[in-house]
Every structure is written in structure tokens, then in C-alpha cells.
């Protein structure tokens, strides 16, 4: 691959957007550079299930024609991105990484895909995922497991596994993930990229395979925080076809990512991660120091117990996922991977009373979290206990029984939660933390995250493949 | 069976037979472990609630 091509695939969305707008590069050159890199290295990490090269080339040529006539549709015009393979795409295979949908070709785009295309984004293809955004990546599924580009013997985290791996490896400029119990933030953390679970209701889920209706969110994963803000600018907005969609005011997230954070008040949930690895503790403490140096006020605050959020979310996911997949686990149980099948079956054993109690507990946790956060703009929390897991068989069926998730609190409360890289451990894996805003205040989250990235060198370090 | 008690494997088999799911013996053993694990953690979820504690499903921007 030429030097010029490798330079193109390490541009951020913001940088590439400026160059495209000034006609210093073309969408076609950018797209060809990514297609060449996918052909050269994706066999090492298996992040793509389907590469839509011809469609991407046509969309890039169209973007170049428009940009040549001075028409710029927005920050993603001419930008190559990819989609977790649970996003329905007109005329393009959408598998959910499952035998059950391995021949499924939708006739309509998901609303998010429609918005991305309308914004001029170039779709490079569909990315590996944990089966139906839930099961582990096991050999009984129709596509190989995505691997962590920092060390391919390790998992990239999930369920948006291919999205995290592809962005970190420079195989797309941004990717769509989904997050029901941490599925954007886990791979973002383990792959050393940025990813935001938006406020529940901000981004349409219409046309995305559901896992748990009352917790599912869709969001972007990118190399930088600013790039996630630019993607969310295109994605956010009311959709009458998603019953959870909110009529929230339009915000310029890209502009927000350049705001000062001087005087911003951040509640630090230190009590949650005292048993994390020394590298993780060190990385988060250093992140706190950087944010204080930038003028933020960071204070330790006590939140409800992490396990309370964790079990609340797990009961809701278990029951709702069972309701969605019940028919198929009855009719074709053998078509699921061995972890996915059991996770979807388990909901049959929970009662209506247990489910409703979990819903009521969720409301209580929302109120208690809001009370603890009073007087603060953001929450700072850990993202992961330590490095990612190595690949091994068999995999745990009910992985969620051993450790509480740092991501789940904000699925339960619905708040926007951003994961970003805060350095590298002694094992060379990325470290990460979360910045969490009030509902619909993604702007403050982006401001703090982007300021942190500009003040640290971590975006200069890429995995080598 | 009390929904909140941890069932024995034998008790769980009886319940599995009524679930409507085609389950292998291996499925049932795995599901038993998962169910017992969940029930153990679910003691954290209160059972007595005021009606006012009904949860909303969606955040509102003006809430």
C-alpha cells in the first residue's frame, strides 16, 4: 500500500471532512484507500462480514460530483463508514452474525442508515457482531469471531466487536454499534477508540435487530471523540417509527466538542472500581488529573451499588430478549450459537412479577442516580475491570454472573455515556474510562471527552497489523 | 415453587418441562446454573412498591 493511501486511512473524520470540503482529497481516493486496506489486513481480524465495494465506489463517485459542484451535505459527506451487521440495509445481506439470518436481505434501510446515506456517508460494508448483539462469538456461528487488533489472540469486546476492531485497525473512519448493556462501550474500551451510547430515545432503533426494547440504543464508534460528535450530528433526531424516540432539541455536537470545560463539575464514581487492575486504577487517576488541569472540578461522589444496576439491567434484558426470540428458540434452537441459545432461553424462567419489579427498580435507580449527581454536570466512571479476555472454548454461558458491568448503570438510567482511551497498560492493551451526562446532554460529554483527547497523546498510537 | 428460592436441579427440571421450550439435558443444567445465579443477585431488587413507583420507559428532554 502506498504511503499516501496509509495516510488517508489514519485521518480522522474531522480532518478528512476539511480536506474533502477544500477538494484536496476525493471521496473516491478515500474509499479506495480503505477498500485496499480491508483487502490487505482484514483477514487478520475478521471485522467485516460483507464488503460492499461496488456500492461504496458508486456512492463515493456521487459524493465527488456533489462536492465538485459545491454541495456539502454535512460532516459525513464522502466519509467511509461501516455498520454492525444488525443494521438493516436495502439490498445488502444483514445477518446478525447468525445462521438464522445468514441469507436475510432487507428491502429497506434502517432509519439510521437512511440518515447516514442522506448525509453523504459512504457505506463500506457490514461488521461482525456477537450473535444478535448478545451471544458470545463461538465456532458454531456462520462467520469467524472478530479479533482485537492490539493482539489478535484476544477478544475485541462485544457485542459491537467488528465495529470496535475495524475502527481501531483503520478499516473505516467510523462504525455504528448498538448498546443495550455496554455493547458499544466494551469494544470501544478494549480496542482503544471512542464510542458513545446516546441518551435512550435520541437515535432511532427502527430497522435495527432488537435485543431488549426498553434498553436498546444505537450509536457511533470512532477513533476520536470529536468524530463521534460529528456522526451523532447526522444520527440524532425524532423518528415516529420508533416508539421510544424523543423530540429532543437539535444540538450541534461537533461545535460542542470544542467548548471549554473550565468550571465543569464532575462526580467521580471511584467507589465502583476499587478492585480493578493497577493499570486501570492508574489510568483513571491520571485522567482525573488531566481533567482537573483543564479546569474541571472533579469530586468523589457515592452512587448506588454497582451490582444493583447490573442485576436490574440483566433481568430486563433476559426477559425482553426471550420475548423477542422465543419463537425461534422453540422452533430452531440448534440454529443459535450455544451461548446465545441459553441466554435467550433463560427468560422463560423469570416471572412477570420479577420483570415488573426490575422495571420499578430501574425507576428507583434513575431517581437515586439523579440525586447523587445533583450539582454536577458529568459522572466519571471506570469502563472495564482490566484487559480483554483471550479466546478460549468453551466460553461462559452466563458471563454476567461473575462481575458487575461498569456500563450497565447508564443503560438502566438511560443517560448518555462516552467511552474514551486514557492510555495503555503494562500489557500494551488500551485503558479507558467513561464520561456520562444528564439525559440529552451529550454536548457536555463531548466537550469534556474531546478536551481530554486534545490534552493527551493517546490518539497518536495505533495498532500495527 | 417459590419464584425467589433457588431450586434444586430436580425442581428446575420439572419447571423446564412446563416452559414450552425443547431443552436438552445439557441445556437444563446450564440454565439451572444461570437461574440460580440470577435469583441470588435478585435479592437486591425490592418486591414491595408504591404504585407511584411505576417506571417510565422513555426519558423526556424536559424531565
Short mmCIF file of C-alpha atoms in Angstrom, two decimals:
data_model
loop_
_atom_site.label_atom_id
_atom_site.label_comp_id
_atom_site.label_asym_id
_atom_site.label_seq_id
_atom_site.Cartn_x
_atom_site.Cartn_y
_atom_site.Cartn_z
CA UNK A 1 0.00 0.00 0.00
CA UNK A 2 1.39 3.44 -0.87
CA UNK A 3 2.31 5.91 1.84
CA UNK A 4 -0.39 8.26 0.61
CA UNK A 5 -3.01 5.53 0.99
CA UNK A 6 -1.95 4.73 4.56
CA UNK A 7 -2.07 8.44 5.38
CA UNK A 8 -5.67 8.57 4.16
CA UNK A 9 -6.79 5.70 6.39
CA UNK A 10 -5.40 7.36 9.53
CA UNK A 11 -7.18 10.67 9.01
CA UNK A 12 -9.96 11.49 11.44
CA UNK A 13 -13.44 12.24 10.14
CA UNK A 14 -12.94 15.91 11.04
CA UNK A 15 -9.63 16.08 9.15
CA UNK A 16 -10.96 14.21 6.11
CA UNK A 17 -14.09 16.37 6.06
CA UNK A 18 -11.96 19.53 5.88
CA UNK A 19 -9.80 18.09 3.10
CA UNK A 20 -12.86 16.94 1.14
CA UNK A 21 -14.53 20.33 1.51
CA UNK A 22 -11.37 22.02 0.20
CA UNK A 23 -11.15 19.43 -2.64
CA UNK A 24 -7.64 18.44 -1.52
CA UNK A 25 -8.70 14.80 -1.48
CA UNK A 26 -11.60 12.98 -3.11
CA UNK A 27 -14.15 10.61 -1.63
CA UNK A 28 -13.11 8.12 -4.30
CA UNK A 29 -9.45 8.16 -3.21
CA UNK A 30 -10.50 7.85 0.42
CA UNK A 31 -12.82 4.93 -0.33
CA UNK A 32 -10.22 3.14 -2.47
CA UNK A 33 -7.67 3.51 0.33
CA UNK A 34 -10.00 1.85 2.83
CA UNK A 35 -11.01 -0.91 0.40
CA UNK A 36 -7.32 -1.64 -0.24
CA UNK A 37 -6.57 -1.76 3.49
CA UNK A 38 -9.55 -4.04 4.14
CA UNK A 39 -8.27 -6.39 1.41
CA UNK A 40 -4.77 -6.28 2.87
CA UNK A 41 -5.35 -6.76 6.59
CA UNK A 42 -8.93 -7.70 7.49
CA UNK A 43 -8.15 -11.42 7.21
CA UNK A 44 -6.12 -10.93 10.43
CA UNK A 45 -9.02 -9.60 12.50
CA UNK A 46 -12.19 -10.73 10.63
CA UNK A 47 -14.02 -7.49 11.33
CA UNK A 48 -16.09 -7.48 8.12
CA UNK A 49 -18.82 -9.98 7.22
CA UNK A 50 -19.70 -8.21 3.94
CA UNK A 51 -17.70 -5.62 2.00
CA UNK A 52 -19.91 -3.57 -0.33
CA UNK A 53 -17.11 -2.35 -2.59
CA UNK A 54 -19.20 -1.58 -5.68
CA UNK A 55 -21.88 0.30 -3.74
CA UNK A 56 -19.18 2.23 -1.90
CA UNK A 57 -17.43 3.21 -5.14
CA UNK A 58 -20.71 4.44 -6.65
CA UNK A 59 -21.56 6.45 -3.52
CA UNK A 60 -18.05 7.94 -3.48
CA UNK A 61 -18.32 8.99 -7.13
CA UNK A 62 -21.68 10.63 -6.37
CA UNK A 63 -20.19 12.43 -3.35
CA UNK A 64 -17.32 13.70 -5.50
CA UNK A 65 -19.74 15.02 -8.13
CA UNK A 66 -21.73 16.88 -5.46
CA UNK A 67 -18.70 18.23 -3.64
CA UNK A 68 -17.30 19.33 -7.01
CA UNK A 69 -20.42 21.43 -7.50
CA UNK A 70 -20.06 23.00 -4.08
CA UNK A 71 -22.78 20.88 -2.44
CA UNK A 72 -21.73 19.61 1.01
CA UNK A 73 -24.43 17.65 2.79
CA UNK A 74 -22.72 17.73 6.19
CA UNK A 75 -19.76 16.43 8.19
CA UNK A 76 -20.04 12.88 6.82
CA UNK A 77 -20.23 13.76 3.12
CA UNK A 78 -17.72 11.46 1.41
CA UNK A 79 -16.67 9.74 4.67
CA UNK A 80 -16.27 5.91 4.57
CA UNK A 81 -18.00 4.14 7.46
CA UNK A 82 -19.33 0.65 8.24
CA UNK A 83 -22.28 -0.88 10.08
CA UNK A 84 -22.68 -3.55 12.75
CA UNK A 85 -24.48 -6.38 10.98
CA UNK A 86 -27.71 -5.87 12.89
CA UNK A 87 -28.49 -2.67 10.93
CA UNK A 88 -30.86 -3.45 8.08
CA UNK A 89 -29.53 -2.35 4.69
CA UNK A 90 -31.56 -2.24 1.48
CA UNK A 91 -30.37 -4.97 -0.88
CA UNK A 92 -27.40 -5.92 1.32
CA UNK A 93 -27.07 -9.04 3.47
CA UNK A 94 -27.90 -8.37 7.15
CA UNK A 95 -27.09 -11.45 9.20
CA UNK A 96 -26.95 -10.61 12.90
CA UNK A 97 -23.91 -12.94 12.77
CA UNK A 98 -26.39 -15.81 12.94
CA UNK A 99 -27.33 -18.89 10.91
CA UNK A 100 -30.93 -17.70 11.40
CA UNK A 101 -30.39 -14.62 9.19
CA UNK A 102 -27.45 -15.71 7.05
CA UNK A 103 -29.45 -15.18 3.83
CA UNK A 104 -31.50 -12.20 5.00
CA UNK A 105 -31.50 -9.30 2.52
CA UNK A 106 -33.74 -6.44 3.72
CA UNK A 107 -35.68 -4.28 1.31
CA UNK A 108 -35.46 -1.10 3.38
CA UNK A 109 -32.64 0.69 5.21
CA UNK A 110 -32.74 1.21 8.96
CA UNK A 111 -33.61 4.83 9.77
CA UNK A 112 -30.03 5.44 10.95
CA UNK A 113 -28.66 4.05 7.69
CA UNK A 114 -31.05 6.27 5.75
CA UNK A 115 -29.78 9.29 7.68
CA UNK A 116 -26.14 8.35 7.14
CA UNK A 117 -26.67 7.92 3.39
CA UNK A 118 -28.65 11.17 3.20
CA UNK A 119 -25.70 12.83 4.93
CA UNK A 120 -23.40 11.57 2.16
CA UNK A 121 -21.61 8.84 4.14
CA UNK A 122 -20.03 6.00 2.13
CA UNK A 123 -21.01 2.55 3.45
CA UNK A 124 -18.04 0.17 3.13
CA UNK A 125 -19.84 -2.89 4.48
CA UNK A 126 -21.27 -4.83 7.40
CA UNK A 127 -19.33 -5.75 10.51
CA UNK A 128 -19.07 -8.80 12.75
CA UNK A 129 -21.07 -8.81 15.98
CA UNK A 130 -21.87 -11.08 18.86
CA UNK A 131 -24.87 -13.10 17.62
CA UNK A 132 -27.98 -10.88 17.72
CA UNK A 133 -25.94 -8.48 19.88
CA UNK A 134 -25.98 -10.97 22.75
CA UNK A 135 -24.32 -14.37 22.38
CA UNK A 136 -20.57 -14.82 22.65
CA UNK A 137 -18.52 -15.33 19.46
CA UNK A 138 -18.41 -19.12 19.19
CA UNK A 139 -17.25 -21.53 16.43
CA UNK A 140 -20.80 -22.77 15.80
CA UNK A 141 -21.75 -19.44 14.18
CA UNK A 142 -21.54 -18.85 10.41
CA UNK A 143 -18.79 -16.20 10.46
CA UNK A 144 -15.47 -16.03 12.28
CA UNK A 145 -15.07 -14.07 15.50
CA UNK A 146 -13.66 -10.56 15.18
CA UNK A 147 -10.26 -10.22 16.85
CA UNK A 148 -8.64 -7.44 18.85
CA UNK A 149 -6.22 -5.51 16.57
CA UNK A 150 -3.90 -4.76 19.52
CA UNK A 151 -3.35 -8.52 19.99
CA UNK A 152 -5.28 -10.94 17.84
CA UNK A 153 -5.18 -13.70 20.46
CA UNK A 154 -7.64 -11.59 22.47
CA UNK A 155 -11.27 -10.62 22.07
CA UNK A 156 -12.19 -7.09 20.99
CA UNK A 157 -15.11 -6.94 23.45
CA UNK A 158 -18.72 -7.01 22.40
CA UNK A 159 -21.25 -7.09 21.23
CA UNK A 160 -20.16 -4.47 18.64
CA UNK A 161 -16.97 -6.48 18.19
CA UNK A 162 -16.37 -5.88 14.49
CA UNK A 163 -17.14 -2.17 14.88
CA UNK A 164 -14.51 -1.72 17.59
CA UNK A 165 -11.92 -3.80 15.74
CA UNK A 166 -12.49 -2.14 12.34
CA UNK A 167 -12.22 1.42 13.66
CA UNK A 168 -9.09 0.67 15.71
CA UNK A 169 -7.47 -1.10 12.74
CA UNK A 170 -8.17 1.79 10.36
CA UNK A 171 -10.62 -0.21 8.24
CA UNK A 172 -13.28 2.52 8.33
CA UNK A 173 -13.43 6.05 9.73
CA UNK A 174 -16.44 5.35 11.90
CA UNK A 175 -18.80 2.50 12.62
CA UNK A 176 -22.26 2.04 14.02
CA UNK A 177 -22.68 -0.05 17.14
CA UNK A 178 -25.55 -0.77 19.48
CA UNK A 179 -25.58 -0.71 23.28
CA UNK A 180 -28.11 -2.50 25.50
CA UNK A 181 -25.77 -3.41 28.37
CA UNK A 182 -22.43 -1.97 27.24
CA UNK A 183 -22.09 -3.26 23.67
CA UNK A 184 -20.65 -0.01 22.30
CA UNK A 185 -18.53 0.86 25.33
CA UNK A 186 -16.95 -2.57 25.95
CA UNK A 187 -15.36 -2.86 22.49
CA UNK A 188 -14.58 0.87 22.41
CA UNK A 189 -12.59 0.43 25.63
CA UNK A 190 -10.85 -2.81 24.69
CA UNK A 191 -9.96 -1.52 21.20
CA UNK A 192 -8.80 1.92 22.37
CA UNK A 193 -11.31 4.04 20.46
CA UNK A 194 -14.19 6.38 21.32
CA UNK A 195 -17.82 5.30 21.40
CA UNK A 196 -20.98 6.84 22.76
CA UNK A 197 -24.18 5.26 23.97
CA UNK A 198 -26.54 8.18 23.40
CA UNK A 199 -29.44 9.02 25.68
CA UNK A 200 -32.21 6.43 25.32
CA UNK A 201 -34.54 7.81 22.66
CA UNK A 202 -32.10 10.21 20.94
CA UNK A 203 -31.22 7.91 18.00
CA UNK A 204 -33.78 5.78 16.16
CA UNK A 205 -33.62 1.98 16.52
CA UNK A 206 -36.08 1.42 13.67
CA UNK A 207 -34.63 -1.26 11.36
CA UNK A 208 -32.02 -2.50 13.85
CA UNK A 209 -32.38 -6.06 15.21
CA UNK A 210 -33.65 -5.55 18.81
CA UNK A 211 -32.21 -7.19 21.92
CA UNK A 212 -34.24 -5.51 24.69
CA UNK A 213 -36.70 -2.82 23.59
CA UNK A 214 -36.60 -0.75 26.75
CA UNK A 215 -32.79 -0.56 26.90
CA UNK A 216 -31.58 -0.71 23.27
CA UNK A 217 -29.65 2.27 21.93
CA UNK A 218 -27.72 2.87 18.71
CA UNK A 219 -24.59 4.98 18.48
CA UNK A 220 -21.29 5.75 16.74
CA UNK A 221 -17.80 4.38 17.35
CA UNK A 222 -14.83 6.36 16.03
CA UNK A 223 -11.11 6.99 16.54
CA UNK A 224 -11.72 10.34 18.28
CA UNK A 225 -14.44 11.84 20.46
CA UNK A 226 -14.91 14.73 18.04
CA UNK A 227 -15.63 12.22 15.26
CA UNK A 228 -18.35 10.58 17.38
CA UNK A 229 -19.87 14.04 17.85
CA UNK A 230 -19.86 14.60 14.09
CA UNK A 231 -21.57 11.26 13.47
CA UNK A 232 -24.17 11.95 16.14
CA UNK A 233 -24.93 15.27 14.44
CA UNK A 234 -26.21 13.23 11.49
CA UNK A 235 -27.86 10.43 13.50
CA UNK A 236 -29.81 12.24 16.24
CA UNK A 237 -33.44 13.19 15.70
CA UNK A 238 -37.04 12.18 16.18
CA UNK A 239 -38.38 9.13 14.34
CA UNK A 240 -42.13 8.44 14.52
CA UNK A 241 -41.44 4.79 13.66
CA UNK A 242 -39.52 4.21 16.92
CA UNK A 243 -41.91 4.33 19.87
CA UNK A 244 -39.09 5.35 22.22
CA UNK A 245 -37.91 8.20 20.01
CA UNK A 246 -37.77 11.56 21.81
CA UNK A 247 -38.45 15.03 20.43
CA UNK A 248 -35.23 16.49 21.79
CA UNK A 249 -33.92 19.91 20.68
CA UNK A 250 -31.34 19.85 17.87
CA UNK A 251 -27.78 20.38 19.18
CA UNK A 252 -24.53 20.99 17.27
CA UNK A 253 -22.40 18.25 18.85
CA UNK A 254 -19.41 18.96 16.61
CA UNK A 255 -19.29 22.53 17.90
CA UNK A 256 -19.81 21.31 21.48
CA UNK A 257 -16.68 19.19 21.21
CA UNK A 258 -14.64 22.41 21.05
CA UNK A 259 -16.19 24.02 24.17
CA UNK A 260 -14.06 24.85 27.20
CA UNK A 261 -14.62 22.69 30.26
CA UNK A 262 -13.30 25.23 32.75
CA UNK A 263 -15.55 25.14 35.80
CA UNK A 264 -17.36 21.97 34.70
CA UNK A 265 -18.30 19.85 37.73
CA UNK A 266 -17.63 16.11 37.50
CA UNK A 267 -18.83 13.48 40.00
CA UNK A 268 -16.20 10.74 40.26
CA UNK A 269 -17.65 7.26 40.99
CA UNK A 270 -14.35 6.00 42.41
CA UNK A 271 -16.03 3.55 44.80
CA UNK A 272 -17.16 1.33 41.94
CA UNK A 273 -13.74 0.30 40.64
CA UNK A 274 -11.52 -0.17 43.68
CA UNK A 275 -10.90 -3.83 42.69
CA UNK A 276 -9.86 -3.02 39.11
CA UNK A 277 -6.31 -3.82 37.92
CA UNK A 278 -3.47 -1.46 38.98
CA UNK A 279 -3.08 -0.30 35.36
CA UNK A 280 -6.78 0.60 35.22
CA UNK A 281 -6.63 2.50 38.51
CA UNK A 282 -3.55 4.38 37.37
CA UNK A 283 -5.10 5.29 34.00
CA UNK A 284 -8.26 6.65 35.60
CA UNK A 285 -6.38 8.61 38.26
CA UNK A 286 -4.30 10.16 35.51
CA UNK A 287 -7.47 11.03 33.58
CA UNK A 288 -8.81 12.80 36.68
CA UNK A 289 -5.57 14.79 36.94
CA UNK A 290 -5.78 15.85 33.27
CA UNK A 291 -9.41 16.97 33.61
CA UNK A 292 -8.53 18.99 36.72
CA UNK A 293 -5.64 20.61 34.85
CA UNK A 294 -8.14 21.58 32.14
CA UNK A 295 -10.18 23.47 34.75
CA UNK A 296 -12.83 20.90 35.66
CA UNK A 297 -13.79 20.32 39.29
CA UNK A 298 -13.68 16.58 39.98
CA UNK A 299 -15.06 15.32 43.31
CA UNK A 300 -15.70 11.82 44.63
CA UNK A 301 -19.39 11.01 44.94
CA UNK A 302 -21.12 7.88 46.25
CA UNK A 303 -23.60 6.29 43.84
CA UNK A 304 -25.88 3.26 44.34
CA UNK A 305 -24.09 -0.11 44.42
CA UNK A 306 -22.84 -1.24 41.01
CA UNK A 307 -24.47 -4.68 41.44
CA UNK A 308 -27.90 -3.03 41.87
CA UNK A 309 -27.75 -1.55 38.37
CA UNK A 310 -26.22 -4.74 37.00
CA UNK A 311 -28.92 -7.15 38.15
CA UNK A 312 -31.70 -4.70 37.32
CA UNK A 313 -30.48 -4.42 33.71
CA UNK A 314 -29.77 -8.14 33.39
CA UNK A 315 -33.30 -9.16 34.42
CA UNK A 316 -34.81 -6.71 31.93
CA UNK A 317 -32.53 -7.86 29.09
CA UNK A 318 -33.10 -11.55 29.87
CA UNK A 319 -36.88 -11.23 29.80
CA UNK A 320 -37.20 -8.88 26.81
CA UNK A 321 -34.67 -10.85 24.72
CA UNK A 322 -36.59 -14.06 25.44
CA UNK A 323 -39.84 -12.45 24.32
CA UNK A 324 -38.22 -11.34 21.05
CA UNK A 325 -36.54 -14.68 20.24
CA UNK A 326 -38.94 -17.15 21.92
CA UNK A 327 -40.44 -18.50 18.73
CA UNK A 328 -37.05 -19.26 17.19
CA UNK A 329 -35.61 -20.88 20.33
CA UNK A 330 -38.66 -23.16 20.27
CA UNK A 331 -38.64 -23.95 16.53
CA UNK A 332 -34.92 -23.95 15.63
CA UNK A 333 -32.85 -23.93 18.81
CA UNK A 334 -29.93 -25.64 17.07
CA UNK A 335 -29.56 -22.66 14.73
CA UNK A 336 -28.29 -20.43 17.53
CA UNK A 337 -24.77 -20.49 18.92
CA UNK A 338 -24.53 -22.44 22.16
CA UNK A 339 -24.21 -19.34 24.36
CA UNK A 340 -26.85 -17.30 22.53
CA UNK A 341 -29.43 -20.10 22.76
CA UNK A 342 -29.12 -20.46 26.54
CA UNK A 343 -29.12 -16.71 27.13
CA UNK A 344 -32.35 -16.40 25.13
CA UNK A 345 -33.91 -19.44 26.82
CA UNK A 346 -33.28 -18.21 30.36
CA UNK A 347 -36.01 -15.56 30.21
CA UNK A 348 -38.66 -18.30 30.11
CA UNK A 349 -37.93 -19.00 33.78
CA UNK A 350 -38.45 -15.47 35.09
CA UNK A 351 -41.91 -14.40 36.17
CA UNK A 352 -43.96 -11.33 35.27
CA UNK A 353 -43.64 -10.15 38.87
CA UNK A 354 -39.84 -10.39 38.75
CA UNK A 355 -39.76 -8.42 35.50
CA UNK A 356 -42.06 -5.68 36.75
CA UNK A 357 -40.06 -5.40 39.98
CA UNK A 358 -36.94 -4.88 37.89
CA UNK A 359 -38.71 -2.13 35.90
CA UNK A 360 -39.73 -0.45 39.14
CA UNK A 361 -36.20 -0.84 40.50
CA UNK A 362 -34.93 0.84 37.34
CA UNK A 363 -37.06 3.88 38.08
CA UNK A 364 -35.72 3.95 41.65
CA UNK A 365 -32.12 3.75 40.40
CA UNK A 366 -32.79 6.56 37.92
CA UNK A 367 -34.03 8.79 40.75
CA UNK A 368 -31.18 7.84 43.11
CA UNK A 369 -28.56 8.46 40.40
CA UNK A 370 -30.05 11.82 39.58
CA UNK A 371 -29.99 12.76 43.28
CA UNK A 372 -26.34 11.71 43.63
CA UNK A 373 -25.46 13.73 40.53
CA UNK A 374 -27.20 16.90 41.71
CA UNK A 375 -24.84 19.87 41.32
CA UNK A 376 -22.65 18.06 38.80
CA UNK A 377 -22.54 18.21 35.02
CA UNK A 378 -20.97 14.79 34.42
CA UNK A 379 -20.10 11.48 36.03
CA UNK A 380 -16.64 9.94 35.58
CA UNK A 381 -16.59 6.15 35.93
CA UNK A 382 -14.43 3.17 35.02
CA UNK A 383 -15.16 1.35 31.78
CA UNK A 384 -13.59 -2.08 32.34
CA UNK A 385 -12.02 -4.10 35.16
CA UNK A 386 -8.84 -4.90 33.21
CA UNK A 387 -7.64 -6.17 29.83
CA UNK A 388 -9.83 -8.09 27.36
CA UNK A 389 -10.38 -11.85 27.54
CA UNK A 390 -8.30 -14.25 25.42
CA UNK A 391 -10.13 -16.55 23.02
CA UNK A 392 -10.93 -19.91 24.60
CA UNK A 393 -13.50 -22.69 24.27
CA UNK A 394 -15.96 -23.37 25.75
CA UNK A 395 -16.98 -19.85 26.66
CA UNK A 396 -19.01 -19.00 29.74
CA UNK A 397 -22.75 -19.18 29.05
CA UNK A 398 -23.83 -16.65 31.67
CA UNK A 399 -20.84 -14.33 31.65
CA UNK A 400 -22.70 -11.68 33.63
CA UNK A 401 -22.82 -13.58 36.92
CA UNK A 402 -19.16 -13.08 37.92
CA UNK A 403 -18.50 -9.37 37.51
CA UNK A 404 -20.74 -6.32 37.60
CA UNK A 405 -20.66 -4.20 34.46
CA UNK A 406 -19.49 -0.58 34.63
CA UNK A 407 -21.58 0.12 31.54
CA UNK A 408 -24.93 -1.15 32.82
CA UNK A 409 -25.69 1.76 35.21
CA UNK A 410 -26.20 4.08 32.26
CA UNK A 411 -28.31 1.64 30.29
CA UNK A 412 -30.51 1.46 33.37
CA UNK A 413 -30.67 5.24 33.80
CA UNK A 414 -30.76 5.97 30.06
CA UNK A 415 -28.04 8.64 30.36
CA UNK A 416 -25.51 9.36 27.57
CA UNK A 417 -22.21 7.58 28.25
CA UNK A 418 -18.98 8.06 26.31
CA UNK A 419 -16.02 5.67 26.46
CA UNK A 420 -12.58 7.01 25.59
CA UNK A 421 -8.98 5.88 25.77
CA UNK A 422 -6.80 7.07 28.68
CA UNK A 423 -3.51 5.37 27.90
CA UNK A 424 -2.07 1.88 27.68
CA UNK A 425 -1.37 -0.74 30.32
CA UNK A 426 1.85 -2.63 31.01
CA UNK A 427 0.39 -5.37 28.76
CA UNK A 428 0.07 -2.80 25.91
CA UNK A 429 -3.75 -3.01 25.87
CA UNK A 430 -5.68 0.27 25.86
CA UNK A 431 -7.08 1.71 29.10
CA UNK A 432 -10.42 3.52 29.10
CA UNK A 433 -12.94 5.40 31.20
CA UNK A 434 -16.49 6.73 30.84
CA UNK A 435 -17.85 10.27 30.90
CA UNK A 436 -21.60 10.36 31.50
CA UNK A 437 -24.00 13.27 31.11
CA UNK A 438 -27.50 14.18 32.16
CA UNK A 439 -30.20 12.87 29.82
CA UNK A 440 -29.88 14.58 26.42
CA UNK A 441 -26.75 16.50 27.46
CA UNK A 442 -24.40 14.75 25.03
CA UNK A 443 -22.89 18.19 24.37
CA UNK A 444 -21.17 18.34 27.79
CA UNK A 445 -19.96 14.75 27.41
CA UNK A 446 -18.34 15.57 24.06
CA UNK A 447 -16.84 18.81 25.39
CA UNK A 448 -15.05 17.02 28.23
CA UNK A 449 -14.04 13.99 26.18
CA UNK A 450 -12.63 15.99 23.28
CA UNK A 451 -10.78 18.37 25.63
CA UNK A 452 -9.23 15.33 27.33
CA UNK A 453 -8.12 13.86 23.99
CA UNK A 454 -6.57 17.16 22.85
CA UNK A 455 -4.60 17.33 26.11
CA UNK A 456 -3.22 13.76 25.89
CA UNK A 457 -1.10 11.87 23.31
CA UNK A 458 -3.17 8.68 23.16
CA UNK A 459 -4.71 9.30 19.71
CA UNK A 460 -1.24 9.15 18.13
CA UNK A 461 -0.79 5.44 18.93
CA UNK A 462 -2.38 2.91 16.53
CA UNK A 463 -2.25 -0.89 16.49
CA UNK A 464 0.08 -2.39 13.88
CA UNK A 465 -1.31 -5.21 11.75
CA UNK B 1 -42.35 -23.40 43.70
CA UNK B 2 -41.37 -20.08 45.28
CA UNK B 3 -40.03 -17.91 42.44
CA UNK B 4 -37.45 -16.33 44.71
CA UNK B 5 -35.94 -19.52 46.14
CA UNK B 6 -33.05 -21.29 44.42
CA UNK B 7 -34.50 -24.54 43.04
CA UNK B 8 -32.62 -27.83 43.04
CA UNK B 9 -31.73 -29.25 39.65
CA UNK B 10 -34.59 -31.73 40.02
CA UNK B 11 -37.09 -28.98 40.81
CA UNK B 12 -35.75 -26.96 37.90
CA UNK B 13 -36.21 -29.92 35.52
CA UNK B 14 -39.88 -30.03 36.47
CA UNK B 15 -40.22 -26.36 35.74
CA UNK B 16 -38.32 -26.71 32.44
CA UNK B 17 -40.82 -29.34 31.32
CA UNK B 18 -43.55 -26.69 31.55
CA UNK B 19 -41.58 -23.95 29.79
CA UNK B 20 -42.67 -24.86 26.28
CA UNK B 21 -39.02 -24.99 25.18
CA UNK B 22 -37.35 -28.04 23.60
CA UNK B 23 -34.42 -28.39 26.02
CA UNK B 24 -31.59 -30.91 26.08
CA UNK B 25 -30.35 -32.25 29.44
CA UNK B 26 -27.25 -30.10 28.93
CA UNK B 27 -29.42 -27.02 28.28
CA UNK B 28 -31.29 -27.64 31.53
CA UNK B 29 -28.09 -27.98 33.57
CA UNK B 30 -26.70 -24.75 32.13
CA UNK B 31 -30.00 -22.90 32.57
CA UNK B 32 -30.23 -24.10 36.16
CA UNK B 33 -26.83 -22.58 36.92
CA UNK B 34 -27.86 -19.34 35.24
CA UNK B 35 -31.21 -19.17 37.00
CA UNK B 36 -29.73 -19.84 40.44
CA UNK B 37 -27.11 -17.16 39.77
CA UNK B 38 -29.76 -14.64 38.77
CA UNK B 39 -32.00 -15.42 41.74
CA UNK B 40 -29.06 -14.96 44.10
CA UNK B 41 -28.47 -11.47 42.72
CA UNK B 42 -32.16 -10.62 42.51
CA UNK B 43 -32.42 -10.35 46.30
CA UNK B 44 -31.23 -6.78 45.64
CA UNK B 45 -34.48 -5.96 43.84
CA UNK B 46 -37.20 -4.84 46.26
CA UNK B 47 -40.56 -6.60 45.95
CA UNK B 48 -42.84 -4.14 47.72
CA UNK B 49 -43.55 -0.93 45.82
CA UNK B 50 -45.93 2.01 45.93
CA UNK B 51 -47.93 2.30 42.74
CA UNK B 52 -46.23 5.66 42.18
CA UNK B 53 -43.00 3.80 41.55
CA UNK B 54 -44.22 2.68 38.13
CA UNK B 55 -41.33 3.29 35.71
CA UNK B 56 -41.44 5.37 32.58
CA UNK B 57 -39.93 3.71 29.53
CA UNK B 58 -38.57 6.83 27.90
CA UNK B 59 -36.60 9.83 29.10
CA UNK B 60 -38.10 13.18 28.23
CA UNK B 61 -35.84 16.10 27.41
CA UNK B 62 -37.81 18.31 29.78
CA UNK B 63 -37.90 15.80 32.66
#
